[in-house]
Amino acid sequence: MATATPPRLTRSQVEEIVRQVVTERLKAPGPGASGLVVHASARHAHLCREDLDRLFGPGYELTVDRELYQPGNFAAKETVTLIGPRSRLISNLRILGPLRSRTQIELAFTDAVSLGYEDVPIRLSGDLDGTPGAYVMGPHGVVVLKEGVIRAAMHAHMSTDEAAGYGVSPGDVMKLRVGGDAGVTFERVHVRVDPAFRLEVHMDTDEANACGLRYAREIGLFK
Amino acid sequence: MATATPPRLTRSQVEEIVRQVVTERLKAPGPGASGLVVHASARHAHLCREDLDRLFGPGYELTVDRELYQPGNFAAKETVTLIGPRSRLISNLRILGPLRSRTQIELAFTDAVSLGYEDVPIRLSGDLDGTPGAYVMGPHGVVVLKEGVIRAAMHAHMSTDEAAGYGVSPGDVMKLRVGGDAGVTFERVHVRVDPAFRLEVHMDTDEANACGLRYAREIGLFK
C-alpha cells in the first residue's frame, strides 16, 4: 500500500493533485492545439469587489497562484472559510479570479451534504436567485451571503470557431461521454461561447469521481 | 438556512438519511410490486467467517440492524475501522450481512481518495484478485487484508422473470438513465439474476451525488 505521495495531505491538496493529473493526461499538448480538455473543478468561490473588501480589507487585490485553462482566469493564493447550515464549515475554500459582479460559491453535492445543506440547486454560473446562502469568513471580516451557493451545471467553454465546428450555439446543451470502467454519459453540458475561450469541459468532483475521469479511456463531446 | 434535521449528525448518519429518503421516494409500494428501485450504497464491508472471528471474537454472530431490499441481506449493528495507506482511517464502516467467502470493502472514489488510495478498481462483487488491501480494526483484533478493497461496479439485481422481461441474461450490461437537472446515463450496469432477487439497481454515493439521484425526476433501466 505504499504510495509516492507524501503523508498528511489535506483533502483539498489531494483534490488539487487529482485535478492536475487529469489535466496533464487529457489536455491538448499546448495552447491553440485542438483536443478536448475536461477539468474537474474542486469547490471554490468567486467574489465580488464589495465582498473581497469585507473579507480581506478595502482595496485588496487577489494574488495569482496559478493560471487556469481559460485565458484571464486564475486560482488565487487567497482562501476563505465557508460556514453552512448547522454551523459546519469548510476551510481553505479557494478563491478563483478575476472578480465578478456577484459572489458565487460552487460546491459538489458531497461538499453540500458535509456542510449540512438539504439541497443545493444545479445552476449555471451567475444564475443565483433563490439559491441558498452561507457565511463566508476571511482574515478581515465576515460576509453574510444571502444567496449564491450552487452546484455548477456541467458546461463546455469553446471559441466561436469551435462552436461552429460542433454546430452549436450559446445556451445549447451537449452530451459528454466518458468511456472506461464506469462508462457515463452526461446529458446536460451547457455550451458557453466566447472568441477568447479554449475548448474545455468543466465538471465537479462528484461527477469526476462517478465517471472515473482520472482513468477515462475515451472522452467525447457531441450534440 | 434552517433545516428540520437535528444538528451534529455524522457524515455516515447523513448518508444513511439520504439513502433512506431515496428508498422511500423511488421504491415500489411493497414486495412483489413492479417498479424500479435504485439505491445508493454508502461504503461498507462484507466479512468472511474467519475475519469476523478475528475482529469480534471466535464464533461471534452479527446483529441485524436493518433488513436490506434483497431478501436475506442486512445492515449489521456492528461496524469496523478501516485504515488505508498513509495511516488515514474511516471509522464506523458498516458491516453488511450475511457473511461471505471473502472479505470485501466497498468504497466510493471519494472515500478512497480521503483514505489515501491512489487507485481503487471498479469490480464486481467477489472479483477481488489484485485489488488493494487495508487494515481492518474491530473490538477484538485487527485483520491485515491483503486485497479486497473495490469500488463496486454498478449492478442490477433482478429475478429470473424480470430478466426475461428485459430480455437480458446474467452478466449482460444494461444502461441506467437518471433524468433531472443533471441527466446522466450510466452505461455499465451489470445484470445479476437470481430467482429470489427483487428488481433493484445499486450505485455508490459518488454516482448518486453526480446524477442527483435524490432529486431524480425519471429513472429508466434499458438494454
mmCIF file with all atom_site columns, N, CA, C and O in Angstrom, chain A residues 1 3 5 9 11 14 85-86 109-110 113 118-119 133 135 151 177 181-185 187-188 206 209 215, chain B residues 1 3 5 11 14 85-86 88 109-110 113 118-119 133 135 151 177 181-185 187-188 206 209 215:
data_model
loop_
_atom_site.group_PDB
_atom_site.id
_atom_site.type_symbol
_atom_site.label_atom_id
_atom_site.label_alt_id
_atom_site.label_comp_id
_atom_site.label_asym_id
_atom_site.label_entity_id
_atom_site.label_seq_id
_atom_site.pdbx_PDB_ins_code
_atom_site.Cartn_x
_atom_site.Cartn_y
_atom_site.Cartn_z
_atom_site.occupancy
_atom_site.B_iso_or_equiv
_atom_site.pdbx_formal_charge
_atom_site.auth_seq_id
_atom_site.auth_comp_id
_atom_site.auth_asym_id
_atom_site.auth_atom_id
_atom_site.pdbx_PDB_model_num
ATOM 1   N N  . MET A 1 1   ? 0.824   -1.203 0.000   1.00 0.00 ? 1   MET A N  1
ATOM 2   C CA . MET A 1 1   ? 0.000   0.000  0.000   1.00 0.00 ? 1   MET A CA 1
ATOM 3   C C  . MET A 1 1   ? 0.858   1.252  0.000   1.00 0.00 ? 1   MET A C  1
ATOM 4   O O  . MET A 1 1   ? 0.369   2.337  0.276   1.00 0.00 ? 1   MET A O  1
ATOM 5   N N  . THR A 1 3   ? 2.745   4.452  -1.329  1.00 0.00 ? 3   THR A N  1
ATOM 6   C CA . THR A 1 3   ? 2.431   5.374  -2.407  1.00 0.00 ? 3   THR A CA 1
ATOM 7   C C  . THR A 1 3   ? 3.554   6.391  -2.509  1.00 0.00 ? 3   THR A C  1
ATOM 8   O O  . THR A 1 3   ? 4.350   6.550  -1.595  1.00 0.00 ? 3   THR A O  1
ATOM 9   N N  . THR A 1 5   ? 3.049   9.567  -2.829  1.00 0.00 ? 5   THR A N  1
ATOM 10  C CA . THR A 1 5   ? 2.620   10.878 -2.351  1.00 0.00 ? 5   THR A CA 1
ATOM 11  C C  . THR A 1 5   ? 2.999   11.043 -0.882  1.00 0.00 ? 5   THR A C  1
ATOM 12  O O  . THR A 1 5   ? 2.858   10.125 -0.107  1.00 0.00 ? 5   THR A O  1
ATOM 13  N N  . LEU A 1 9   ? -1.493  14.776 3.580   1.00 0.00 ? 9   LEU A N  1
ATOM 14  C CA . LEU A 1 9   ? -2.094  15.775 2.700   1.00 0.00 ? 9   LEU A CA 1
ATOM 15  C C  . LEU A 1 9   ? -3.505  16.071 3.183   1.00 0.00 ? 9   LEU A C  1
ATOM 16  O O  . LEU A 1 9   ? -4.195  15.191 3.679   1.00 0.00 ? 9   LEU A O  1
ATOM 17  N N  . ARG A 1 11  ? -7.451  17.015 2.322   1.00 0.00 ? 11  ARG A N  1
ATOM 18  C CA . ARG A 1 11  ? -8.338  16.603 1.263   1.00 0.00 ? 11  ARG A CA 1
ATOM 19  C C  . ARG A 1 11  ? -8.235  17.545 0.063   1.00 0.00 ? 11  ARG A C  1
ATOM 20  O O  . ARG A 1 11  ? -8.223  17.119 -1.082  1.00 0.00 ? 11  ARG A O  1
ATOM 21  N N  . VAL A 1 14  ? -5.214  16.811 -1.950  1.00 0.00 ? 14  VAL A N  1
ATOM 22  C CA . VAL A 1 14  ? -5.399  15.595 -2.757  1.00 0.00 ? 14  VAL A CA 1
ATOM 23  C C  . VAL A 1 14  ? -6.227  15.922 -3.990  1.00 0.00 ? 14  VAL A C  1
ATOM 24  O O  . VAL A 1 14  ? -5.903  15.523 -5.114  1.00 0.00 ? 14  VAL A O  1
ATOM 25  N N  . PRO A 1 85  ? -25.193 25.647 6.949   1.00 0.00 ? 85  PRO A N  1
ATOM 26  C CA . PRO A 1 85  ? -26.225 25.411 7.961   1.00 0.00 ? 85  PRO A CA 1
ATOM 27  C C  . PRO A 1 85  ? -25.654 24.514 9.057   1.00 0.00 ? 85  PRO A C  1
ATOM 28  O O  . PRO A 1 85  ? -24.744 23.735 8.814   1.00 0.00 ? 85  PRO A O  1
ATOM 29  N N  . ARG A 1 86  ? -26.223 24.589 10.240  1.00 0.00 ? 86  ARG A N  1
ATOM 30  C CA . ARG A 1 86  ? -25.799 23.754 11.368  1.00 0.00 ? 86  ARG A CA 1
ATOM 31  C C  . ARG A 1 86  ? -24.352 24.007 11.760  1.00 0.00 ? 86  ARG A C  1
ATOM 32  O O  . ARG A 1 86  ? -23.698 23.138 12.337  1.00 0.00 ? 86  ARG A O  1
ATOM 33  N N  . PHE A 1 109 ? -22.010 18.081 -4.612  1.00 0.00 ? 109 PHE A N  1
ATOM 34  C CA . PHE A 1 109 ? -23.072 17.692 -3.684  1.00 0.00 ? 109 PHE A CA 1
ATOM 35  C C  . PHE A 1 109 ? -22.484 17.088 -2.410  1.00 0.00 ? 109 PHE A C  1
ATOM 36  O O  . PHE A 1 109 ? -23.018 17.296 -1.317  1.00 0.00 ? 109 PHE A O  1
ATOM 37  N N  . THR A 1 110 ? -21.388 16.356 -2.555  1.00 0.00 ? 110 THR A N  1
ATOM 38  C CA . THR A 1 110 ? -20.708 15.800 -1.377  1.00 0.00 ? 110 THR A CA 1
ATOM 39  C C  . THR A 1 110 ? -20.321 16.921 -0.409  1.00 0.00 ? 110 THR A C  1
ATOM 40  O O  . THR A 1 110 ? -20.499 16.785 0.808   1.00 0.00 ? 110 THR A O  1
ATOM 41  N N  . VAL A 1 113 ? -23.553 18.261 1.268   1.00 0.00 ? 113 VAL A N  1
ATOM 42  C CA . VAL A 1 113 ? -24.035 17.366 2.321   1.00 0.00 ? 113 VAL A CA 1
ATOM 43  C C  . VAL A 1 113 ? -23.163 17.511 3.559   1.00 0.00 ? 113 VAL A C  1
ATOM 44  O O  . VAL A 1 113 ? -23.667 17.638 4.677   1.00 0.00 ? 113 VAL A O  1
ATOM 45  N N  . GLU A 1 118 ? -29.529 20.946 2.828   1.00 0.00 ? 118 GLU A N  1
ATOM 46  C CA . GLU A 1 118 ? -30.539 19.986 2.429   1.00 0.00 ? 118 GLU A CA 1
ATOM 47  C C  . GLU A 1 118 ? -30.539 19.833 0.914   1.00 0.00 ? 118 GLU A C  1
ATOM 48  O O  . GLU A 1 118 ? -30.783 18.771 0.380   1.00 0.00 ? 118 GLU A O  1
ATOM 49  N N  . ASP A 1 119 ? -30.328 20.942 0.226   1.00 0.00 ? 119 ASP A N  1
ATOM 50  C CA . ASP A 1 119 ? -30.361 20.918 -1.229  1.00 0.00 ? 119 ASP A CA 1
ATOM 51  C C  . ASP A 1 119 ? -29.584 22.117 -1.747  1.00 0.00 ? 119 ASP A C  1
ATOM 52  O O  . ASP A 1 119 ? -29.720 23.219 -1.234  1.00 0.00 ? 119 ASP A O  1
ATOM 53  N N  . GLY A 1 133 ? -27.796 30.446 0.941   1.00 0.00 ? 133 GLY A N  1
ATOM 54  C CA . GLY A 1 133 ? -26.729 31.341 1.362   1.00 0.00 ? 133 GLY A CA 1
ATOM 55  C C  . GLY A 1 133 ? -25.710 30.642 2.233   1.00 0.00 ? 133 GLY A C  1
ATOM 56  O O  . GLY A 1 133 ? -25.714 29.411 2.356   1.00 0.00 ? 133 GLY A O  1
ATOM 57  N N  . TYR A 1 135 ? -22.312 31.727 5.394   1.00 0.00 ? 135 TYR A N  1
ATOM 58  C CA . TYR A 1 135 ? -21.409 32.713 5.960   1.00 0.00 ? 135 TYR A CA 1
ATOM 59  C C  . TYR A 1 135 ? -20.033 32.473 5.373   1.00 0.00 ? 135 TYR A C  1
ATOM 60  O O  . TYR A 1 135 ? -19.603 31.334 5.257   1.00 0.00 ? 135 TYR A O  1
ATOM 61  N N  . ARG A 1 151 ? -24.459 24.167 -7.102  1.00 0.00 ? 151 ARG A N  1
ATOM 62  C CA . ARG A 1 151 ? -23.677 23.157 -7.803  1.00 0.00 ? 151 ARG A CA 1
ATOM 63  C C  . ARG A 1 151 ? -23.614 23.664 -9.236  1.00 0.00 ? 151 ARG A C  1
ATOM 64  O O  . ARG A 1 151 ? -24.650 23.904 -9.858  1.00 0.00 ? 151 ARG A O  1
ATOM 65  N N  . ARG A 1 177 ? -19.529 12.049 -23.154 1.00 0.00 ? 177 ARG A N  1
ATOM 66  C CA . ARG A 1 177 ? -19.395 10.629 -22.822 1.00 0.00 ? 177 ARG A CA 1
ATOM 67  C C  . ARG A 1 177 ? -17.975 10.374 -22.325 1.00 0.00 ? 177 ARG A C  1
ATOM 68  O O  . ARG A 1 177 ? -17.001 10.738 -22.978 1.00 0.00 ? 177 ARG A O  1
ATOM 69  N N  . ASP A 1 181 ? -14.067 2.072  -17.270 1.00 0.00 ? 181 ASP A N  1
ATOM 70  C CA . ASP A 1 181 ? -14.705 1.023  -16.478 1.00 0.00 ? 181 ASP A CA 1
ATOM 71  C C  . ASP A 1 181 ? -16.096 1.426  -16.017 1.00 0.00 ? 181 ASP A C  1
ATOM 72  O O  . ASP A 1 181 ? -16.935 0.568  -15.750 1.00 0.00 ? 181 ASP A O  1
ATOM 73  N N  . ALA A 1 182 ? -16.321 2.723  -15.880 1.00 0.00 ? 182 ALA A N  1
ATOM 74  C CA . ALA A 1 182 ? -17.665 3.171  -15.499 1.00 0.00 ? 182 ALA A CA 1
ATOM 75  C C  . ALA A 1 182 ? -18.493 3.347  -16.772 1.00 0.00 ? 182 ALA A C  1
ATOM 76  O O  . ALA A 1 182 ? -19.434 2.619  -17.021 1.00 0.00 ? 182 ALA A O  1
ATOM 77  N N  . GLY A 1 183 ? -18.107 4.265  -17.624 1.00 0.00 ? 183 GLY A N  1
ATOM 78  C CA . GLY A 1 183 ? -18.870 4.489  -18.851 1.00 0.00 ? 183 GLY A CA 1
ATOM 79  C C  . GLY A 1 183 ? -20.103 5.315  -18.547 1.00 0.00 ? 183 GLY A C  1
ATOM 80  O O  . GLY A 1 183 ? -21.166 4.788  -18.258 1.00 0.00 ? 183 GLY A O  1
ATOM 81  N N  . VAL A 1 184 ? -19.934 6.614  -18.593 1.00 0.00 ? 184 VAL A N  1
ATOM 82  C CA . VAL A 1 184 ? -21.019 7.503  -18.180 1.00 0.00 ? 184 VAL A CA 1
ATOM 83  C C  . VAL A 1 184 ? -21.228 8.567  -19.249 1.00 0.00 ? 184 VAL A C  1
ATOM 84  O O  . VAL A 1 184 ? -20.259 9.114  -19.782 1.00 0.00 ? 184 VAL A O  1
ATOM 85  N N  . THR A 1 185 ? -22.482 8.852  -19.563 1.00 0.00 ? 185 THR A N  1
ATOM 86  C CA . THR A 1 185 ? -22.810 9.955  -20.458 1.00 0.00 ? 185 THR A CA 1
ATOM 87  C C  . THR A 1 185 ? -23.560 11.023 -19.671 1.00 0.00 ? 185 THR A C  1
ATOM 88  O O  . THR A 1 185 ? -24.594 10.740 -19.066 1.00 0.00 ? 185 THR A O  1
ATOM 89  N N  . GLU A 1 187 ? -25.709 14.283 -19.891 1.00 0.00 ? 187 GLU A N  1
ATOM 90  C CA . GLU A 1 187 ? -26.579 14.758 -20.975 1.00 0.00 ? 187 GLU A CA 1
ATOM 91  C C  . GLU A 1 187 ? -26.763 16.260 -21.005 1.00 0.00 ? 187 GLU A C  1
ATOM 92  O O  . GLU A 1 187 ? -27.338 16.785 -21.945 1.00 0.00 ? 187 GLU A O  1
ATOM 93  N N  . ARG A 1 188 ? -26.350 16.926 -19.955 1.00 0.00 ? 188 ARG A N  1
ATOM 94  C CA . ARG A 1 188 ? -26.664 18.351 -19.884 1.00 0.00 ? 188 ARG A CA 1
ATOM 95  C C  . ARG A 1 188 ? -25.382 19.163 -19.709 1.00 0.00 ? 188 ARG A C  1
ATOM 96  O O  . ARG A 1 188 ? -25.079 19.678 -18.638 1.00 0.00 ? 188 ARG A O  1
ATOM 97  N N  . ASP A 1 206 ? -17.679 15.402 -7.793  1.00 0.00 ? 206 ASP A N  1
ATOM 98  C CA . ASP A 1 206 ? -18.576 14.237 -7.721  1.00 0.00 ? 206 ASP A CA 1
ATOM 99  C C  . ASP A 1 206 ? -18.707 13.594 -9.092  1.00 0.00 ? 206 ASP A C  1
ATOM 100 O O  . ASP A 1 206 ? -18.676 12.370 -9.230  1.00 0.00 ? 206 ASP A O  1
ATOM 101 N N  . ASN A 1 209 ? -15.513 11.855 -10.012 1.00 0.00 ? 209 ASN A N  1
ATOM 102 C CA . ASN A 1 209 ? -15.347 10.601 -9.277  1.00 0.00 ? 209 ASN A CA 1
ATOM 103 C C  . ASN A 1 209 ? -16.289 9.526  -9.791  1.00 0.00 ? 209 ASN A C  1
ATOM 104 O O  . ASN A 1 209 ? -15.925 8.358  -9.897  1.00 0.00 ? 209 ASN A O  1
ATOM 105 N N  . TYR A 1 215 ? -9.288  7.979  -14.950 1.00 0.00 ? 215 TYR A N  1
ATOM 106 C CA . TYR A 1 215 ? -8.905  6.760  -15.660 1.00 0.00 ? 215 TYR A CA 1
ATOM 107 C C  . TYR A 1 215 ? -9.655  6.607  -16.979 1.00 0.00 ? 215 TYR A C  1
ATOM 108 O O  . TYR A 1 215 ? -9.710  5.520  -17.546 1.00 0.00 ? 215 TYR A O  1
ATOM 109 N N  . MET B 1 1   ? -31.502 29.383 6.327   1.00 0.00 ? 1   MET B N  1
ATOM 110 C CA . MET B 1 1   ? -30.734 28.156 6.248   1.00 0.00 ? 1   MET B CA 1
ATOM 111 C C  . MET B 1 1   ? -31.166 27.144 7.307   1.00 0.00 ? 1   MET B C  1
ATOM 112 O O  . MET B 1 1   ? -30.464 26.183 7.551   1.00 0.00 ? 1   MET B O  1
ATOM 113 N N  . THR B 1 3   ? -32.940 24.016 8.981   1.00 0.00 ? 3   THR B N  1
ATOM 114 C CA . THR B 1 3   ? -33.312 22.712 8.442   1.00 0.00 ? 3   THR B CA 1
ATOM 115 C C  . THR B 1 3   ? -34.057 21.950 9.517   1.00 0.00 ? 3   THR B C  1
ATOM 116 O O  . THR B 1 3   ? -33.992 22.290 10.693  1.00 0.00 ? 3   THR B O  1
ATOM 117 N N  . THR B 1 5   ? -33.472 18.823 10.188  1.00 0.00 ? 5   THR B N  1
ATOM 118 C CA . THR B 1 5   ? -32.649 17.731 10.697  1.00 0.00 ? 5   THR B CA 1
ATOM 119 C C  . THR B 1 5   ? -31.909 18.186 11.949  1.00 0.00 ? 5   THR B C  1
ATOM 120 O O  . THR B 1 5   ? -31.410 19.310 11.992  1.00 0.00 ? 5   THR B O  1
ATOM 121 N N  . ARG B 1 11  ? -21.240 12.317 9.195   1.00 0.00 ? 11  ARG B N  1
ATOM 122 C CA . ARG B 1 11  ? -21.392 12.155 7.761   1.00 0.00 ? 11  ARG B CA 1
ATOM 123 C C  . ARG B 1 11  ? -22.123 10.850 7.433   1.00 0.00 ? 11  ARG B C  1
ATOM 124 O O  . ARG B 1 11  ? -22.978 10.802 6.566   1.00 0.00 ? 11  ARG B O  1
ATOM 125 N N  . VAL B 1 14  ? -25.762 11.202 7.937   1.00 0.00 ? 14  VAL B N  1
ATOM 126 C CA . VAL B 1 14  ? -26.370 11.979 6.853   1.00 0.00 ? 14  VAL B CA 1
ATOM 127 C C  . VAL B 1 14  ? -26.560 11.085 5.634   1.00 0.00 ? 14  VAL B C  1
ATOM 128 O O  . VAL B 1 14  ? -27.617 11.065 5.005   1.00 0.00 ? 14  VAL B O  1
ATOM 129 N N  . PRO B 1 85  ? -3.858  3.469  3.168   1.00 0.00 ? 85  PRO B N  1
ATOM 130 C CA . PRO B 1 85  ? -2.475  3.903  3.004   1.00 0.00 ? 85  PRO B CA 1
ATOM 131 C C  . PRO B 1 85  ? -2.283  5.233  3.741   1.00 0.00 ? 85  PRO B C  1
ATOM 132 O O  . PRO B 1 85  ? -3.231  5.983  3.927   1.00 0.00 ? 85  PRO B O  1
ATOM 133 N N  . ARG B 1 86  ? -1.060  5.506  4.123   1.00 0.00 ? 86  ARG B N  1
ATOM 134 C CA . ARG B 1 86  ? -0.725  6.757  4.798   1.00 0.00 ? 86  ARG B CA 1
ATOM 135 C C  . ARG B 1 86  ? -1.446  6.918  6.137   1.00 0.00 ? 86  ARG B C  1
ATOM 136 O O  . ARG B 1 86  ? -1.632  8.028  6.624   1.00 0.00 ? 86  ARG B O  1
ATOM 137 N N  . ARG B 1 88  ? -4.349  6.912  7.201   1.00 0.00 ? 88  ARG B N  1
ATOM 138 C CA . ARG B 1 88  ? -5.613  7.626  7.390   1.00 0.00 ? 88  ARG B CA 1
ATOM 139 C C  . ARG B 1 88  ? -6.726  6.598  7.539   1.00 0.00 ? 88  ARG B C  1
ATOM 140 O O  . ARG B 1 88  ? -6.621  5.484  7.041   1.00 0.00 ? 88  ARG B O  1
ATOM 141 N N  . PHE B 1 109 ? -15.243 6.462  -4.752  1.00 0.00 ? 109 PHE B N  1
ATOM 142 C CA . PHE B 1 109 ? -13.917 7.000  -5.040  1.00 0.00 ? 109 PHE B CA 1
ATOM 143 C C  . PHE B 1 109 ? -13.563 8.136  -4.079  1.00 0.00 ? 109 PHE B C  1
ATOM 144 O O  . PHE B 1 109 ? -12.410 8.291  -3.675  1.00 0.00 ? 109 PHE B O  1
ATOM 145 N N  . THR B 1 110 ? -14.562 8.913  -3.690  1.00 0.00 ? 110 THR B N  1
ATOM 146 C CA . THR B 1 110 ? -14.329 9.972  -2.695  1.00 0.00 ? 110 THR B CA 1
ATOM 147 C C  . THR B 1 110 ? -13.761 9.384  -1.406  1.00 0.00 ? 110 THR B C  1
ATOM 148 O O  . THR B 1 110 ? -12.828 9.943  -0.813  1.00 0.00 ? 110 THR B O  1
ATOM 149 N N  . VAL B 1 113 ? -10.102 8.296  -2.065  1.00 0.00 ? 113 VAL B N  1
ATOM 150 C CA . VAL B 1 113 ? -9.187  9.441  -2.074  1.00 0.00 ? 113 VAL B CA 1
ATOM 151 C C  . VAL B 1 113 ? -8.936  9.915  -0.642  1.00 0.00 ? 113 VAL B C  1
ATOM 152 O O  . VAL B 1 113 ? -7.797  10.154 -0.240  1.00 0.00 ? 113 VAL B O  1
ATOM 153 N N  . GLU B 1 118 ? -4.334  5.483  -4.146  1.00 0.00 ? 118 GLU B N  1
ATOM 154 C CA . GLU B 1 118 ? -4.023  6.052  -5.457  1.00 0.00 ? 118 GLU B CA 1
ATOM 155 C C  . GLU B 1 118 ? -5.082  5.606  -6.464  1.00 0.00 ? 118 GLU B C  1
ATOM 156 O O  . GLU B 1 118 ? -5.431  6.320  -7.377  1.00 0.00 ? 118 GLU B O  1
ATOM 157 N N  . ASP B 1 119 ? -5.517  4.372  -6.326  1.00 0.00 ? 119 ASP B N  1
ATOM 158 C CA . ASP B 1 119 ? -6.487  3.832  -7.268  1.00 0.00 ? 119 ASP B CA 1
ATOM 159 C C  . ASP B 1 119 ? -7.221  2.680  -6.602  1.00 0.00 ? 119 ASP B C  1
ATOM 160 O O  . ASP B 1 119 ? -6.603  1.846  -5.953  1.00 0.00 ? 119 ASP B O  1
ATOM 161 N N  . GLY B 1 133 ? -5.318  -3.603 -0.588  1.00 0.00 ? 133 GLY B N  1
ATOM 162 C CA . GLY B 1 133 ? -5.640  -4.099 0.741   1.00 0.00 ? 133 GLY B CA 1
ATOM 163 C C  . GLY B 1 133 ? -5.900  -2.974 1.720   1.00 0.00 ? 133 GLY B C  1
ATOM 164 O O  . GLY B 1 133 ? -6.009  -1.801 1.332   1.00 0.00 ? 133 GLY B O  1
ATOM 165 N N  . TYR B 1 135 ? -5.993  -2.234 6.431   1.00 0.00 ? 135 TYR B N  1
ATOM 166 C CA . TYR B 1 135 ? -6.079  -2.784 7.774   1.00 0.00 ? 135 TYR B CA 1
ATOM 167 C C  . TYR B 1 135 ? -7.519  -2.569 8.246   1.00 0.00 ? 135 TYR B C  1
ATOM 168 O O  . TYR B 1 135 ? -8.085  -1.487 8.054   1.00 0.00 ? 135 TYR B O  1
ATOM 169 N N  . ARG B 1 151 ? -14.197 -0.417 -5.704  1.00 0.00 ? 151 ARG B N  1
ATOM 170 C CA . ARG B 1 151 ? -15.400 0.363  -5.986  1.00 0.00 ? 151 ARG B CA 1
ATOM 171 C C  . ARG B 1 151 ? -16.341 -0.625 -6.661  1.00 0.00 ? 151 ARG B C  1
ATOM 172 O O  . ARG B 1 151 ? -15.979 -1.240 -7.667  1.00 0.00 ? 151 ARG B O  1
ATOM 173 N N  . ARG B 1 177 ? -30.614 5.324  -16.966 1.00 0.00 ? 177 ARG B N  1
ATOM 174 C CA . ARG B 1 177 ? -30.700 6.761  -17.186 1.00 0.00 ? 177 ARG B CA 1
ATOM 175 C C  . ARG B 1 177 ? -31.413 7.412  -16.011 1.00 0.00 ? 177 ARG B C  1
ATOM 176 O O  . ARG B 1 177 ? -32.507 6.986  -15.618 1.00 0.00 ? 177 ARG B O  1
ATOM 177 N N  . ASP B 1 181 ? -32.078 17.522 -13.297 1.00 0.00 ? 181 ASP B N  1
ATOM 178 C CA . ASP B 1 181 ? -31.253 18.684 -13.628 1.00 0.00 ? 181 ASP B CA 1
ATOM 179 C C  . ASP B 1 181 ? -29.882 18.273 -14.139 1.00 0.00 ? 181 ASP B C  1
ATOM 180 O O  . ASP B 1 181 ? -29.233 19.021 -14.878 1.00 0.00 ? 181 ASP B O  1
ATOM 181 N N  . ALA B 1 182 ? -29.412 17.094 -13.719 1.00 0.00 ? 182 ALA B N  1
ATOM 182 C CA . ALA B 1 182 ? -28.127 16.622 -14.236 1.00 0.00 ? 182 ALA B CA 1
ATOM 183 C C  . ALA B 1 182 ? -28.386 15.848 -15.528 1.00 0.00 ? 182 ALA B C  1
ATOM 184 O O  . ALA B 1 182 ? -28.002 16.281 -16.614 1.00 0.00 ? 182 ALA B O  1
ATOM 185 N N  . GLY B 1 183 ? -29.090 14.759 -15.464 1.00 0.00 ? 183 GLY B N  1
ATOM 186 C CA . GLY B 1 183 ? -29.346 13.965 -16.664 1.00 0.00 ? 183 GLY B CA 1
ATOM 187 C C  . GLY B 1 183 ? -28.128 13.130 -16.999 1.00 0.00 ? 183 GLY B C  1
ATOM 188 O O  . GLY B 1 183 ? -27.256 13.542 -17.745 1.00 0.00 ? 183 GLY B O  1
ATOM 189 N N  . VAL B 1 184 ? -28.073 11.959 -16.417 1.00 0.00 ? 184 VAL B N  1
ATOM 190 C CA . VAL B 1 184 ? -26.878 11.126 -16.564 1.00 0.00 ? 184 VAL B CA 1
ATOM 191 C C  . VAL B 1 184 ? -27.293 9.722  -16.972 1.00 0.00 ? 184 VAL B C  1
ATOM 192 O O  . VAL B 1 184 ? -28.263 9.176  -16.443 1.00 0.00 ? 184 VAL B O  1
ATOM 193 N N  . THR B 1 185 ? -26.556 9.150  -17.926 1.00 0.00 ? 185 THR B N  1
ATOM 194 C CA . THR B 1 185 ? -26.760 7.756  -18.294 1.00 0.00 ? 185 THR B CA 1
ATOM 195 C C  . THR B 1 185 ? -25.520 6.958  -17.910 1.00 0.00 ? 185 THR B C  1
ATOM 196 O O  . THR B 1 185 ? -24.413 7.286  -18.341 1.00 0.00 ? 185 THR B O  1
ATOM 197 N N  . GLU B 1 187 ? -23.624 3.564  -18.300 1.00 0.00 ? 187 GLU B N  1
ATOM 198 C CA . GLU B 1 187 ? -23.658 2.583  -19.390 1.00 0.00 ? 187 GLU B CA 1
ATOM 199 C C  . GLU B 1 187 ? -23.297 1.176  -18.975 1.00 0.00 ? 187 GLU B C  1
ATOM 200 O O  . GLU B 1 187 ? -23.435 0.255  -19.769 1.00 0.00 ? 187 GLU B O  1
ATOM 201 N N  . ARG B 1 188 ? -22.769 1.027  -17.784 1.00 0.00 ? 188 ARG B N  1
ATOM 202 C CA . ARG B 1 188 ? -22.273 -0.295 -17.413 1.00 0.00 ? 188 ARG B CA 1
ATOM 203 C C  . ARG B 1 188 ? -22.939 -0.772 -16.121 1.00 0.00 ? 188 ARG B C  1
ATOM 204 O O  . ARG B 1 188 ? -22.335 -0.788 -15.044 1.00 0.00 ? 188 ARG B O  1
ATOM 205 N N  . ASP B 1 206 ? -20.918 8.379  -4.797  1.00 0.00 ? 206 ASP B N  1
ATOM 206 C CA . ASP B 1 206 ? -20.421 9.325  -5.802  1.00 0.00 ? 206 ASP B CA 1
ATOM 207 C C  . ASP B 1 206 ? -21.364 9.373  -6.991  1.00 0.00 ? 206 ASP B C  1
ATOM 208 O O  . ASP B 1 206 ? -21.675 10.447 -7.523  1.00 0.00 ? 206 ASP B O  1
ATOM 209 N N  . ASN B 1 209 ? -24.554 11.123 -6.050  1.00 0.00 ? 209 ASN B N  1
ATOM 210 C CA . ASN B 1 209 ? -24.364 12.575 -5.947  1.00 0.00 ? 209 ASN B CA 1
ATOM 211 C C  . ASN B 1 209 ? -24.208 13.207 -7.318  1.00 0.00 ? 209 ASN B C  1
ATOM 212 O O  . ASN B 1 209 ? -24.720 14.297 -7.578  1.00 0.00 ? 209 ASN B O  1
ATOM 213 N N  . TYR B 1 215 ? -32.964 13.747 -6.357  1.00 0.00 ? 215 TYR B N  1
ATOM 214 C CA . TYR B 1 215 ? -33.929 14.653 -6.991  1.00 0.00 ? 215 TYR B CA 1
ATOM 215 C C  . TYR B 1 215 ? -34.315 14.179 -8.381  1.00 0.00 ? 215 TYR B C  1
ATOM 216 O O  . TYR B 1 215 ? -34.822 14.957 -9.186  1.00 0.00 ? 215 TYR B O  1
#
